[in-house]
């Protein structure tokens, strides 16, 4: 009885320490949000300071998600935002990710056991997928007796919830990896990548973390406000592949073009265009005055225009007037 009480005491002390850390983090994060709430305007000087802290948070979050744990921890410590970011959570996530990439399931299964009740609530299939992969590896190595024993112990209980997968797993015993037959997908190395993605998605869902980096979420909002249908046209892509330095549109740049593809177009109620539009032979449309000023600066002469984006030069006789109806 005394031993049990001592064990319980140690567990309670551990939980108390964890609770203190969580409370400290919560107070710090609420204080961070209160700073923004207390600002009277976004033009306030304090907003710039608050924005820098937010950017640091985004950078730490991005680095943690991509495995740069040491750099992320150093940045968080230097900027004093350790309580505003979930360093330990992401470090644990990345460690398990790496173990799965190295084809090891032990750490991930231990994590599943630790969070078993929570995983049941969100109806996660992660543990079953891991158990199935262990079974597949035993079959791949032709350790059939061990595979059958493992299936009886860990997979048979999932017969009702995953009947098709359980049946296929049982039948694949007769098909070696050299002749996989209809079980080629089970033997495929890509299943490990699938496990990594499943774990990360499950982990983030369990901790209520965004599936995408916060930096991407913030960028997407800005990109969407600038994006127009022409940004991903064939013409735009062709002229901006070689060099994005000449592009006047951030979305058309090679650095941001791919990232902006999945975001929606910005809703613009008013369009602003030059009144003296002409179309160049490459299909781009500009104002005559604007091209004339550029030609003057570049000393092209009276008979030529230069495309400010692609750098191509055209004779004035090649351009056509554009009328908006």
XYZ file of C-alpha atoms in Angstrom:
325
model
C 0.000 0.000 0.000
C 2.805 2.418 0.906
C 4.560 1.695 -2.391
C 1.378 2.403 -4.318
C 0.867 5.664 -2.471
C 4.440 6.730 -3.186
C 3.966 5.947 -6.865
C 0.745 7.944 -6.897
C 2.503 10.839 -5.178
C 5.239 10.905 -7.814
C 2.654 10.909 -10.585
C 0.745 13.742 -8.933
C 3.935 15.782 -8.534
C 4.763 15.275 -12.204
C 1.275 16.350 -13.228
C 1.513 19.390 -10.973
C 4.751 20.495 -12.617
C 3.247 20.031 -16.068
C 0.215 22.032 -14.994
C 2.425 24.893 -13.798
C 4.170 25.005 -17.170
C 0.843 25.044 -19.025
C -0.502 27.841 -16.817
C 2.641 29.919 -17.381
C 2.362 29.430 -21.145
C -1.319 30.355 -21.107
C -0.681 33.556 -19.142
C 2.097 34.562 -21.526
C -0.038 33.914 -24.597
C -3.041 35.768 -23.214
C -0.761 38.688 -22.406
C 0.569 38.610 -25.971
C -2.973 38.825 -27.365
C -3.938 41.534 -24.867
C -1.144 43.703 -26.241
C -2.816 43.624 -29.638
C -6.268 44.194 -28.157
C -5.076 47.256 -26.255
C -3.827 49.012 -29.396
C -6.083 51.795 -30.601
C -4.890 51.553 -34.206
C -2.659 49.470 -36.440
C -0.666 52.648 -36.996
C 0.373 52.560 -33.346
C 4.131 52.154 -32.854
C 3.461 49.265 -30.487
C 1.878 47.318 -33.334
C 5.211 47.108 -35.140
C 6.798 45.631 -32.021
C 3.930 43.166 -31.627
C 4.193 42.199 -35.305
C 7.885 41.399 -34.916
C 7.063 39.003 -32.081
C 4.397 37.398 -34.262
C 6.870 36.995 -37.120
C 9.358 35.371 -34.748
C 6.622 32.961 -33.678
C 5.886 32.107 -37.295
C 9.564 31.502 -38.033
C 10.025 29.265 -34.992
C 6.884 27.323 -35.915
C 8.134 26.863 -39.488
C 11.579 25.680 -38.401
C 10.145 23.249 -35.862
C 7.858 21.695 -38.472
C 10.810 21.188 -40.809
C 13.169 19.643 -38.288
C 15.394 22.633 -37.495
C 14.799 22.156 -33.783
C 18.094 23.568 -32.494
C 17.821 26.726 -34.584
C 14.190 27.143 -33.538
C 15.044 26.778 -29.862
C 17.894 29.273 -30.140
C 15.673 31.814 -31.900
C 12.883 31.356 -29.350
C 15.331 31.797 -26.476
C 17.012 34.828 -28.034
C 13.698 36.579 -28.688
C 12.201 35.560 -25.344
C 9.198 33.789 -26.851
C 9.760 30.279 -25.523
C 6.344 30.290 -23.844
C 4.620 31.453 -27.036
C 5.680 28.447 -29.125
C 5.199 24.695 -28.692
C 8.825 23.644 -28.937
C 8.574 20.383 -26.991
C 5.474 19.257 -28.886
C 7.087 19.726 -32.288
C 10.412 18.228 -31.209
C 8.592 15.087 -30.128
C 6.648 15.055 -33.394
C 9.790 15.380 -35.506
C 11.588 12.659 -33.536
C 8.781 10.205 -34.228
C 8.616 11.316 -37.864
C 12.291 10.507 -38.301
C 11.891 7.105 -36.663
C 9.111 6.252 -39.123
C 11.245 7.406 -42.037
C 13.890 5.021 -40.730
C 11.248 2.257 -40.791
C 10.907 1.974 -37.029
C 7.496 1.891 -35.385
C 8.447 1.496 -31.718
C 8.389 5.185 -30.791
C 5.182 5.870 -32.655
C 3.436 2.883 -31.071
C 4.562 4.102 -27.651
C 3.071 7.512 -28.463
C -0.183 5.828 -29.490
C -0.284 3.907 -26.216
C 0.307 7.117 -24.275
C -2.555 8.867 -26.067
C -4.817 5.867 -26.545
C -7.981 7.400 -25.097
C -7.596 10.638 -27.034
C -6.978 8.760 -30.282
C -10.154 6.762 -29.738
C -12.155 9.953 -29.355
C -11.029 11.255 -32.740
C -11.430 7.771 -34.285
C -7.830 7.604 -35.443
C -6.640 4.604 -37.462
C -2.966 5.347 -36.822
C -2.310 2.485 -34.414
C -3.956 -0.041 -36.730
C -1.870 1.235 -39.654
C 1.294 0.865 -37.590
C 0.399 -2.644 -36.444
C -0.398 -3.585 -40.012
C 2.988 -2.292 -41.158
C 4.800 -4.363 -38.525
C 2.879 -7.391 -39.769
C 3.763 -6.583 -43.394
C 7.454 -6.364 -42.548
C 7.318 -9.786 -40.897
C 5.665 -11.224 -44.001
C 8.221 -9.468 -46.214
C 10.992 -11.226 -44.292
C 8.995 -14.483 -44.603
C 8.718 -14.855 -40.849
C 5.288 -16.324 -41.315
C 4.836 -17.884 -37.882
C 5.741 -14.639 -36.172
C 3.444 -12.765 -38.566
C 0.488 -15.028 -37.760
C 1.134 -14.722 -34.027
C 1.420 -10.938 -34.317
C -1.797 -10.769 -36.315
C -3.685 -12.783 -33.716
C -2.411 -10.563 -30.939
C -2.714 -7.110 -32.500
C -4.833 -7.232 -35.671
C -7.611 -9.708 -34.951
C -9.290 -7.248 -32.581
C -9.674 -4.858 -35.537
C -11.561 -7.386 -37.644
C -14.877 -5.613 -37.093
C -13.591 -2.087 -37.706
C -11.220 -2.895 -40.593
C -12.589 -6.092 -42.169
C -11.207 -5.520 -45.683
C -7.696 -4.656 -44.521
C -7.652 -7.589 -42.112
C -8.748 -10.004 -44.851
C -6.132 -8.726 -47.283
C -3.443 -8.921 -44.617
C -4.348 -12.551 -43.950
C -4.293 -13.477 -47.631
C -0.953 -11.833 -48.365
C 0.811 -14.618 -46.464
C 0.617 -16.669 -49.657
C 2.287 -13.963 -51.754
C 6.017 -13.320 -51.239
C 7.414 -9.865 -52.068
C 8.987 -11.271 -55.255
C 5.487 -12.150 -56.513
C 3.226 -9.694 -54.705
C 0.215 -10.229 -56.931
C -2.688 -8.053 -55.725
C -0.719 -6.995 -52.631
C 1.829 -4.839 -54.381
C 0.538 -1.768 -52.542
C 1.120 -3.448 -49.167
C 4.712 -4.288 -50.046
C 5.365 -0.825 -51.505
C 7.960 1.333 -49.751
C 5.591 4.264 -50.139
C 3.554 2.936 -47.222
C 6.160 4.404 -44.881
C 5.569 7.852 -46.358
C 1.861 7.271 -45.849
C 2.505 6.429 -42.193
C 4.545 9.603 -41.717
C 1.765 11.757 -43.170
C -0.876 9.938 -41.134
C 1.074 10.392 -37.926
C 1.739 14.101 -38.502
C -1.900 14.735 -39.359
C -3.068 12.787 -36.302
C -0.538 14.477 -34.026
C -1.562 17.966 -35.120
C -5.259 17.133 -34.840
C -4.744 15.797 -31.330
C -2.988 18.984 -30.215
C -5.293 21.274 -32.228
C -2.381 22.522 -34.306
C -2.814 23.813 -37.873
C -1.842 21.268 -40.506
C 0.021 23.992 -42.422
C 2.822 26.169 -41.005
C 1.575 29.470 -39.597
C 3.947 31.248 -41.974
C 2.159 29.685 -44.948
C -1.235 30.652 -43.538
C -0.146 34.271 -43.141
C 1.442 34.343 -46.593
C -1.662 32.834 -48.165
C -3.792 35.727 -46.929
C -1.458 38.282 -48.491
C -1.016 36.300 -51.692
C -4.757 35.914 -52.127
C -5.302 39.663 -51.944
C -2.805 40.195 -54.792
C -3.632 37.188 -56.952
C -5.409 37.614 -60.293
C -6.320 35.024 -62.971
C -3.452 36.205 -65.182
C -0.881 35.329 -62.507
C -1.016 31.624 -63.414
C -1.590 31.907 -67.137
C 0.716 30.071 -69.540
C 2.045 33.386 -70.779
C 2.858 34.613 -67.281
C 4.653 31.396 -66.396
C 6.691 31.395 -69.599
C 7.975 34.917 -69.166
C 8.771 34.683 -65.467
C 10.541 31.325 -65.313
C 13.937 32.655 -66.300
C 14.150 35.513 -63.832
C 11.710 36.836 -61.278
C 13.706 39.982 -60.617
C 12.073 41.756 -63.555
C 8.521 40.818 -62.536
C 6.332 43.649 -61.337
C 3.885 41.234 -59.708
C 4.914 39.298 -56.557
C 2.559 36.444 -57.441
C 4.166 36.017 -60.864
C 7.634 35.662 -59.345
C 9.157 32.188 -59.368
C 9.562 32.348 -55.581
C 5.852 32.822 -54.840
C 4.047 31.598 -57.959
C 3.880 27.951 -56.893
C 2.912 28.822 -53.324
C 0.079 31.040 -54.557
C -1.546 28.414 -56.807
C -3.912 26.880 -54.223
C -5.086 30.177 -52.705
C -8.265 31.877 -53.984
C -8.270 35.024 -56.082
C -8.637 38.373 -54.391
C -12.034 40.043 -54.638
C -11.563 43.431 -56.288
C -14.657 45.564 -56.726
C -12.820 48.239 -58.721
C -10.264 47.807 -61.493
C -7.592 50.391 -62.263
C -6.187 50.395 -65.793
C -4.363 52.873 -67.990
C -6.571 54.730 -70.463
C -4.117 54.439 -73.376
C -3.656 50.676 -73.537
C -1.737 48.815 -76.226
C -0.973 45.113 -76.593
C 2.528 43.898 -77.423
C 3.130 40.939 -79.772
C 3.812 38.715 -76.733
C 0.277 39.328 -75.472
C 1.072 41.683 -72.596
C -0.932 44.877 -72.218
C 0.512 48.188 -70.992
C -0.252 51.883 -71.102
C 1.364 53.784 -73.990
C 2.645 56.548 -71.717
C 4.258 54.059 -69.388
C 6.099 52.258 -72.200
C 7.161 55.555 -73.757
C 8.668 56.721 -70.459
C 10.544 53.429 -70.127
C 11.823 53.678 -73.702
C 13.050 57.203 -72.989
C 14.921 56.109 -69.867
C 16.535 53.240 -71.771
C 17.259 55.434 -74.800
C 15.557 53.002 -77.182
C 14.560 55.673 -79.650
C 11.138 56.660 -80.936
C 10.447 53.483 -82.847
C 10.678 50.839 -80.110
C 9.011 49.627 -76.932
C 10.448 47.277 -74.302
C 8.378 44.871 -72.238
C 9.220 45.827 -68.612
C 8.705 42.238 -67.443
C 10.255 40.013 -70.109
C 12.750 42.562 -71.456
C 11.705 41.896 -75.068
C 11.866 44.789 -77.526
C 9.288 45.453 -80.241
C 8.791 47.938 -83.039
C 5.928 50.382 -82.616
C 4.436 49.084 -85.836
C 3.984 45.673 -84.187
C 1.771 46.850 -81.329
C -2.003 47.172 -81.437
C -4.409 49.512 -79.689
C -6.649 48.001 -77.010
C -10.215 49.135 -76.395
C -12.124 48.145 -73.252
C -15.821 47.598 -73.792
